[in-house]
Amino acid sequence: MTTTTHAGASTADAQAASGTAAACATDLTKVYGQGETKVVALDRVSVEFRKAEFTAIMGPSGSGKSTLMHCMAGLDSISGGSARIGDTELTGLKDKKLTQLRRDRIGFIFQAFNLLPTLNAIENITLPMDIAGRKPDQEWLDRVLRTVGLADRLKHRPNQLSGGQQQRVAVARALAGQPEIIFGDEPTGNLDSQSGAEVLGFLRNSVRELGQTVVMVTHDPVAASYADRVVFLADGRIVDDLRDPSADSVLERMKGFEAGRRTS
Ligand SMILES: Nc1ncnc2c1ncn2[C@@H]1O[C@H](COP(=O)(O)OP(=O)(O)OP(=O)(O)O)[C@@H](O)[C@H]1O
Ligand SMILES: [Mg+2]
């Protein structure tokens, strides 16, 4: 590591921070509609997601969790502020560049799985890489498939799979290309607790052992406890940030917010 005696501490800190940020929002604002139907879904959100860290995003329904995922992943435009993946500012990217960035650098696990109905499981999983003309790392792919437990369903199409199995295909698809960052919108919301635990364990291992960066929305304190950090949203703002969460500590915070809402 190089140091410079000229840089002030704050500059050095900022540089160090930007060196480890996989994604970063600064005063990110998202407004839907206008006039009577105007909704401020995100209200000047500033948050950094460090490389090789597993972050959970929590908050009540309508607090802006999906909107934050979509804006950070370049799936939705932003109304103000900035959203960056690595050093790349998303605002102002032309459609083609944005499509490339989403395809090559981001994995996204949707609340609804977004699988192509005409392709079977393995074709769905390797589709992003096929489009990009990249060969999957077979060893990694095998490991992903073993972990999500799909080995005997690879030739099945989505309508021949259960909801949980479809979700596991979606998780495998996001992991297969080893993107810089994976965003998941309740990636285990449709899984039974056993399959959910396996997928969460796998996401955590991919962070710990392979340096994968994962940001995941969840409503479940147990799912959040797999993360290194929990960021809490309410009404489009970040209201809390918890490190090394346990299911109990997450639950305590959630109760605190609810009590606050009732008395306010
Ligand atoms: N396309 C849209 N047009 C108008 N308003 C929208 C749109 N998408 C989201 N919103 C509004 O923005 C706010 C945040 O929505 P968002 O989907 O991000 O919430 P969420 O935290 O993901 O909720 P949930 O836990 O229910 O998934 C909500 O008030 C929602 O009604
Ligand atoms: Mg949502």
XYZ file of C-alpha atoms and ligand atoms in Angstrom:
296
model
C 0.000 0.000 0.000
C 1.250 3.469 -0.838
C 0.888 6.401 1.495
C 1.333 10.063 0.874
C 2.364 12.613 3.445
C 0.660 15.376 1.497
C -2.883 14.080 1.599
C -4.947 15.144 4.565
C -6.466 12.386 6.674
C -9.927 12.968 5.260
C -8.685 12.693 1.665
C -6.787 9.523 2.487
C -9.857 8.098 4.165
C -11.995 8.998 1.201
C -9.522 7.345 -1.166
C -9.311 4.245 0.964
C -13.074 4.117 1.128
C -13.558 4.524 -2.611
C -10.985 1.774 -3.171
C -13.129 -0.715 -1.294
C -16.580 0.379 -2.473
C -18.306 -2.034 -4.820
C -21.227 0.349 -5.090
C -22.082 3.721 -3.685
C -25.122 5.986 -3.513
C -24.725 9.667 -2.750
C -27.829 11.727 -2.011
C -29.691 9.290 -4.212
C -33.248 10.484 -4.786
C -36.002 8.709 -6.671
C -39.355 10.338 -7.309
C -42.199 8.498 -9.014
C -45.014 10.412 -10.690
C -45.821 14.069 -10.224
C -48.402 16.358 -8.694
C -51.015 14.479 -6.693
C -49.495 11.070 -7.399
C -45.908 12.092 -6.600
C -44.069 9.584 -4.403
C -40.588 10.211 -3.030
C -39.418 6.603 -2.904
C -35.818 7.498 -2.007
C -34.972 10.718 -0.219
C -31.255 11.608 -0.467
C -29.928 8.185 0.425
C -26.175 7.957 0.911
C -24.733 4.513 1.452
C -21.645 2.600 0.456
C -21.471 -1.134 -0.128
C -17.959 -2.377 0.447
C -16.297 -5.068 -1.606
C -16.512 -8.578 -0.191
C -19.228 -7.581 2.234
C -22.702 -9.031 2.677
C -25.294 -6.325 3.386
C -28.960 -6.816 4.195
C -31.479 -4.055 3.523
C -34.535 -4.040 5.763
C -37.517 -1.794 6.307
C -41.314 -1.718 6.176
C -43.225 -2.368 2.964
C -43.013 0.716 0.746
C -39.874 2.069 2.448
C -37.911 2.016 -0.827
C -35.891 -1.200 -0.600
C -36.679 -2.481 -4.103
C -36.311 1.022 -5.510
C -32.821 1.279 -3.997
C -31.822 -2.096 -5.493
C -33.206 -1.153 -8.901
C -31.533 2.275 -8.981
C -28.168 0.884 -7.831
C -28.323 -1.906 -10.420
C -29.139 0.468 -13.270
C -32.585 -1.055 -13.744
C -34.349 2.217 -12.987
C -33.385 5.836 -13.616
C -32.642 8.130 -10.695
C -34.132 11.589 -10.048
C -31.177 13.117 -8.222
C -27.809 12.454 -6.633
C -25.558 9.697 -7.817
C -25.343 5.918 -8.044
C -22.045 4.226 -8.784
C -20.894 0.681 -9.442
C -17.199 0.643 -8.658
C -15.967 3.878 -10.221
C -18.673 3.940 -12.863
C -21.341 6.601 -12.503
C -24.637 5.186 -13.761
C -26.291 8.497 -14.603
C -25.486 9.560 -18.123
C -24.485 6.107 -19.321
C -25.893 5.433 -22.765
C -28.339 2.505 -23.042
C -25.777 0.229 -24.623
C -23.155 0.871 -21.941
C -25.747 0.443 -19.218
C -26.882 -2.878 -20.685
C -23.262 -4.037 -20.834
C -22.633 -2.973 -17.259
C -25.719 -4.813 -16.017
C -24.771 -7.902 -17.970
C -21.071 -8.039 -17.163
C -20.731 -6.556 -13.691
C -24.011 -7.074 -11.850
C -26.041 -10.095 -10.811
C -29.658 -9.493 -9.902
C -32.040 -11.832 -8.123
C -35.583 -10.547 -8.532
C -38.522 -10.792 -6.154
C -40.299 -12.501 -9.080
C -37.722 -14.782 -10.612
C -37.736 -13.415 -14.199
C -36.784 -16.697 -15.829
C -37.325 -17.241 -19.543
C -40.154 -19.798 -19.878
C -38.855 -21.393 -23.072
C -35.400 -22.165 -21.664
C -34.650 -24.969 -19.233
C -32.934 -24.391 -15.876
C -29.307 -24.654 -17.000
C -29.980 -22.547 -20.116
C -31.524 -19.869 -17.911
C -28.535 -19.980 -15.571
C -25.921 -19.561 -18.282
C -27.971 -17.164 -20.443
C -26.235 -13.920 -19.330
C -22.842 -15.456 -20.064
C -24.042 -16.902 -23.371
C -25.237 -13.467 -24.443
C -21.920 -11.947 -23.397
C -20.029 -14.700 -25.247
C -18.299 -15.768 -22.028
C -17.601 -19.351 -21.062
C -18.675 -20.250 -17.542
C -15.997 -21.471 -15.142
C -17.194 -25.095 -15.004
C -15.813 -25.806 -11.549
C -17.537 -22.748 -10.115
C -20.758 -23.502 -11.966
C -20.794 -27.057 -10.585
C -20.298 -25.713 -7.100
C -23.131 -23.216 -7.509
C -25.448 -25.922 -8.850
C -24.567 -28.318 -6.041
C -25.217 -25.667 -3.431
C -28.574 -24.573 -4.768
C -29.456 -28.250 -5.190
C -30.571 -28.228 -8.791
C -28.431 -30.957 -10.296
C -31.402 -33.203 -11.143
C -33.607 -30.398 -12.482
C -31.315 -28.777 -15.020
C -33.329 -29.887 -18.060
C -36.658 -28.722 -16.606
C -38.326 -25.536 -17.793
C -39.602 -22.995 -15.239
C -43.243 -24.188 -15.504
C -42.025 -27.656 -14.556
C -40.356 -26.358 -11.392
C -41.777 -25.370 -8.017
C -41.586 -21.736 -6.891
C -38.643 -22.533 -4.622
C -36.807 -24.337 -7.405
C -37.363 -21.400 -9.767
C -35.937 -19.071 -7.143
C -32.883 -21.285 -6.823
C -32.387 -21.108 -10.612
C -32.524 -17.317 -10.310
C -29.939 -17.368 -7.503
C -27.656 -19.663 -9.515
C -27.984 -17.400 -12.559
C -26.861 -14.374 -10.541
C -23.903 -16.243 -9.022
C -22.761 -18.138 -12.113
C -20.891 -15.301 -13.795
C -19.156 -14.150 -10.566
C -20.223 -10.515 -11.061
C -18.688 -7.629 -9.119
C -21.843 -7.257 -7.097
C -25.032 -9.218 -6.594
C -28.280 -7.491 -5.688
C -31.085 -9.679 -4.388
C -34.653 -8.595 -3.720
C -35.853 -11.109 -1.125
C -33.868 -13.905 -2.788
C -35.076 -16.456 -0.251
C -38.614 -15.121 0.169
C -40.111 -18.065 -1.752
C -37.987 -20.813 -0.264
C -38.767 -23.140 2.620
C -36.528 -22.509 5.619
C -34.145 -25.366 4.780
C -33.519 -24.283 1.148
C -33.473 -20.666 2.290
C -30.761 -21.426 4.835
C -28.694 -23.227 2.196
C -28.934 -20.332 -0.242
C -28.097 -17.799 2.490
C -25.189 -19.923 3.648
C -23.950 -20.104 0.088
C -24.242 -16.343 -0.398
C -22.320 -15.803 2.828
C -19.605 -18.276 1.810
C -19.261 -16.650 -1.586
C -18.582 -13.402 0.297
C -16.190 -14.876 2.881
C -14.248 -17.241 0.646
C -14.431 -15.694 -2.799
C -14.770 -12.012 -2.041
C -18.173 -11.745 -3.693
C -20.165 -8.617 -2.788
C -23.835 -9.170 -1.969
C -26.629 -6.721 -1.150
C -29.917 -8.362 -0.248
C -33.363 -7.111 0.695
C -35.119 -9.191 3.319
C -37.993 -9.011 5.791
C -36.607 -11.868 7.841
C -34.307 -11.159 10.836
C -32.853 -14.675 10.551
C -31.948 -14.096 6.875
C -30.470 -10.704 7.815
C -28.295 -12.362 10.467
C -26.298 -14.050 7.684
C -25.138 -10.599 6.577
C -22.174 -8.576 7.856
C -24.297 -5.490 8.119
C -27.933 -4.441 8.084
C -29.073 -1.098 6.671
C -32.581 -0.044 7.726
C -34.800 2.075 5.489
C -37.978 3.925 6.459
C -39.892 6.310 4.216
C -37.098 6.407 1.661
C -34.366 7.252 4.160
C -31.683 5.311 5.957
C -32.582 5.250 9.624
C -30.086 2.771 11.029
C -27.004 0.754 10.224
C -26.091 -2.325 12.245
C -22.855 -4.337 12.081
C -22.479 -8.070 12.773
C -26.207 -8.546 13.247
C -27.848 -11.411 15.069
C -31.504 -12.325 14.517
C -32.212 -10.983 18.020
C -30.423 -7.665 17.576
C -32.204 -7.126 14.238
C -35.557 -7.913 15.821
C -34.828 -5.487 18.666
C -34.149 -2.670 16.170
C -37.289 -3.481 14.221
C -39.374 -3.370 17.383
C -37.787 -0.040 18.264
C -38.842 1.438 14.898
C -42.363 0.158 15.268
C -42.656 1.630 18.751
C -41.309 4.923 17.347
C -43.885 4.884 14.558
C -46.737 4.225 16.971
C -45.800 7.088 19.293
C -45.025 9.606 16.534
N -43.314 2.418 -10.663
C -43.772 3.090 -9.600
N -44.606 4.125 -9.754
C -45.057 4.826 -8.695
N -44.706 4.578 -7.424
C -43.887 3.545 -7.204
C -43.377 2.737 -8.267
N -42.572 1.790 -7.731
C -42.589 1.980 -6.400
N -43.378 3.035 -6.077
C -43.611 3.563 -4.726
O -42.359 3.841 -4.131
C -42.353 3.459 -2.768
C -41.235 2.471 -2.512
O -41.539 1.268 -3.184
P -40.582 -0.021 -3.091
O -41.111 -1.004 -4.077
O -39.179 0.395 -3.253
O -40.837 -0.507 -1.596
P -40.245 -1.766 -0.834
O -39.528 -1.259 0.378
O -39.475 -2.618 -1.780
O -41.576 -2.520 -0.348
P -41.914 -4.108 -0.238
O -41.309 -4.555 1.066
O -43.412 -4.117 -0.182
O -41.364 -4.806 -1.432
C -43.742 2.915 -2.478
O -44.503 3.929 -1.882
C -44.284 2.551 -3.828
O -45.679 2.673 -3.867
Mg -39.823 -4.565 -2.567
